[in-house]
Amino acid sequence: MDTPLPQICDGIVIDQAAIQRRVAELGVQIAEEFAGQDLRLVTVLKGGLFFLADLCRACETQLAIDFLAVSQYSAGVGGMVRVTKDLSDDIAGASVVLVEDVVDTGLTVNYVYSLLKAHGPARLEVCTLLDKPSRRIADVPITYTGFTLPDRFVVGYGLDVRGRYRNLPYVASVKEEAIFS
């Protein structure tokens, strides 16, 4: 059964089949490049949850997963974040892939990357499903990219508007008038 497009959206940007194919490709690539290493996939809740779940199943190698949670200090102040849930496991000496749903300004990813680096992993890479380089403010070392998007507000596959639409199996663009209503 096809998931209908919500009224706030004006079109599907990346369909479910394309996401599944690309996630499978990334999983194979990561599994090959980290073969024999102590691989940890870490994501930031809640947006990265869906991508992490599918990506870890596509990695045919032993790995562990962990989660961070961050929140903005003040609404609308981009890049000013604080950790509300730190890692559950020690990553010192491990090979870590930070799994992100989207990298836009790069401010949050840059903060999380620095935080993870301070935990002393042997290797730290960034894997994002969506990259919006036109919005980049902070330089972020992205190793694995699913898709590159223009500056559009999108929902689905973990991305939300006011906590909704994360469960859409595709990525859809949001009508401009729906973003701020």
Coordinates of C-alpha atoms in Angstrom, one line a residue:
M1 CA 0.0 0.0 0.0
D2 CA 1.4 3.4 -1.0
T3 CA 1.7 6.0 1.7
P4 CA -0.3 9.1 0.6
L5 CA 1.5 12.4 0.3
P6 CA 0.5 14.7 3.2
Q7 CA -1.3 17.9 2.4
I8 CA 1.6 20.0 3.6
C9 CA 3.9 18.5 0.9
D10 CA 4.1 19.4 -2.8
G11 CA 6.0 16.4 -4.1
I12 CA 8.2 13.4 -3.4
V13 CA 11.9 14.3 -3.7
I14 CA 13.3 10.8 -3.2
D15 CA 11.1 7.7 -3.4
Q16 CA 11.2 4.7 -1.1
A17 CA 12.9 2.4 -3.7
A18 CA 15.7 5.0 -4.3
I19 CA 16.3 5.3 -0.6
Q20 CA 16.4 1.5 -0.1
R21 CA 18.9 1.1 -3.0
R22 CA 21.2 3.9 -1.8
V23 CA 21.2 2.7 1.8
A24 CA 22.0 -0.8 0.7
E25 CA 25.0 0.6 -1.4
L26 CA 26.2 2.6 1.6
G27 CA 25.9 -0.5 3.9
V28 CA 28.0 -2.6 1.6
Q29 CA 30.6 0.2 1.2
I30 CA 30.9 0.7 5.0
A31 CA 31.0 -3.0 5.7
E32 CA 33.9 -3.5 3.3
E33 CA 35.8 -0.5 4.5
F34 CA 35.5 -1.3 8.1
A35 CA 35.9 -5.1 7.8
G36 CA 37.6 -6.6 10.9
Q37 CA 37.4 -3.3 12.8
D38 CA 35.4 -2.6 16.0
L39 CA 32.7 -0.7 14.1
R40 CA 30.2 1.5 15.9
L41 CA 27.3 3.4 14.2
V42 CA 26.2 6.4 16.2
T43 CA 23.3 8.6 15.4
V44 CA 21.6 11.7 16.8
L45 CA 18.0 11.1 18.0
K46 CA 15.4 11.4 16.6
G47 CA 16.0 12.2 13.0
G48 CA 18.8 9.7 12.3
L49 CA 16.9 6.7 13.8
F50 CA 15.3 5.5 10.6
F51 CA 18.5 5.8 8.5
L52 CA 20.6 4.1 11.2
A53 CA 18.1 1.2 11.5
D54 CA 18.2 0.5 7.7
L55 CA 21.9 1.2 7.4
C56 CA 23.0 -1.2 10.1
R57 CA 20.9 -4.0 8.6
A58 CA 22.6 -3.3 5.2
C59 CA 26.1 -3.6 6.8
E60 CA 27.0 -7.3 6.7
T61 CA 29.6 -7.1 9.4
Q62 CA 29.7 -7.1 13.2
L63 CA 28.9 -3.7 14.6
A64 CA 27.3 -2.0 17.6
I65 CA 24.9 1.0 17.6
D66 CA 24.6 3.9 20.0
F67 CA 22.6 7.1 20.3
L68 CA 23.2 10.7 21.2
A69 CA 20.5 13.3 21.8
V70 CA 21.1 17.1 21.5
S71 CA 18.8 20.0 21.7
Q72 CA 19.1 23.7 20.9
Y73 CA 19.8 26.0 23.8
S74 CA 17.3 28.5 22.3
A75 CA 14.7 28.0 19.6
G76 CA 16.0 29.4 16.3
V77 CA 19.6 29.8 17.4
G78 CA 21.3 27.5 14.9
G79 CA 24.4 25.6 16.0
M80 CA 24.0 26.3 19.7
V81 CA 23.3 22.8 21.1
R82 CA 23.7 20.9 24.3
V83 CA 23.9 17.1 24.8
T84 CA 20.7 15.7 26.5
K85 CA 21.8 12.1 26.1
D86 CA 25.4 11.0 25.8
L87 CA 26.7 7.7 24.4
S88 CA 25.9 4.6 26.4
D89 CA 29.1 2.8 25.5
D90 CA 32.8 3.8 25.4
I91 CA 34.0 4.4 21.9
A92 CA 37.7 4.9 22.7
G93 CA 39.8 3.0 20.2
A94 CA 36.7 2.0 18.1
S95 CA 36.0 2.9 14.5
V96 CA 32.9 5.1 14.5
V97 CA 30.6 6.3 11.8
L98 CA 28.4 9.2 12.7
V99 CA 25.1 8.5 10.9
E100 CA 23.1 11.7 10.1
D101 CA 19.7 12.1 8.5
V102 CA 20.7 15.5 7.0
V103 CA 23.6 17.9 7.0
D104 CA 22.6 21.4 6.1
T105 CA 24.4 24.2 7.9
G106 CA 26.8 21.7 9.4
L107 CA 26.8 23.4 12.8
T108 CA 25.2 20.6 14.7
V109 CA 27.2 17.9 12.9
N110 CA 30.3 19.8 13.5
Y111 CA 29.5 20.0 17.3
V112 CA 28.6 16.3 17.5
Y113 CA 31.7 15.4 15.5
S114 CA 33.9 17.3 17.9
L115 CA 32.1 15.7 20.9
L116 CA 32.7 12.2 19.5
K117 CA 36.3 13.0 18.6
A118 CA 36.9 13.9 22.3
H119 CA 35.8 10.3 23.2
G120 CA 39.0 9.0 21.5
P121 CA 37.8 6.8 18.6
A122 CA 40.5 5.3 16.4
R123 CA 38.6 6.4 13.3
L124 CA 35.7 8.8 12.9
E125 CA 33.7 9.2 9.7
V126 CA 30.4 10.9 8.8
C127 CA 27.6 9.3 6.8
T128 CA 24.6 11.4 5.9
L129 CA 21.5 10.4 4.0
L130 CA 20.9 13.9 2.7
D131 CA 23.5 16.7 2.1
K132 CA 22.4 20.3 1.5
P133 CA 25.8 21.9 0.7
S134 CA 24.2 25.2 -0.4
R135 CA 23.3 25.8 3.3
R136 CA 26.7 25.0 4.7
I137 CA 28.2 27.3 7.3
A138 CA 30.6 25.0 9.1
D139 CA 33.0 22.7 7.2
V140 CA 32.0 19.1 7.9
P141 CA 34.1 16.1 6.8
I142 CA 31.4 13.9 5.1
T143 CA 32.7 10.6 3.9
Y144 CA 29.5 8.9 2.8
T145 CA 26.5 10.8 1.2
G146 CA 23.2 9.3 0.2
F147 CA 21.8 12.1 -1.8
T148 CA 22.6 15.8 -2.4
L149 CA 19.7 18.1 -2.2
P150 CA 19.1 21.8 -3.0
D151 CA 17.9 24.1 -0.3
R152 CA 14.4 22.7 0.2
F153 CA 12.6 21.9 3.5
V154 CA 11.9 18.2 3.4
V155 CA 10.2 15.6 5.6
G156 CA 10.0 11.9 5.8
Y157 CA 12.4 9.0 6.6
G158 CA 13.2 10.6 10.0
L159 CA 12.9 14.2 9.1
D160 CA 10.0 16.1 10.6
V161 CA 7.9 19.2 10.9
R162 CA 6.9 19.8 14.5
G163 CA 7.5 16.2 15.3
R164 CA 5.4 14.8 12.5
Y165 CA 6.0 12.9 9.2
R166 CA 9.1 11.1 10.4
N167 CA 7.5 7.8 9.4
L168 CA 7.0 8.6 5.8
P169 CA 8.9 5.9 3.7
Y170 CA 10.1 8.6 1.3
V171 CA 11.5 12.2 1.4
A172 CA 9.0 14.9 0.4
S173 CA 9.3 18.6 -0.1
V174 CA 7.2 20.8 2.2
K175 CA 5.1 23.6 0.8
E176 CA 6.6 26.9 1.8
E177 CA 3.4 28.1 3.4
A178 CA 3.3 25.0 5.6
I179 CA 6.7 25.5 7.1
F180 CA 5.9 28.5 9.2
S181 CA 2.2 28.0 9.8

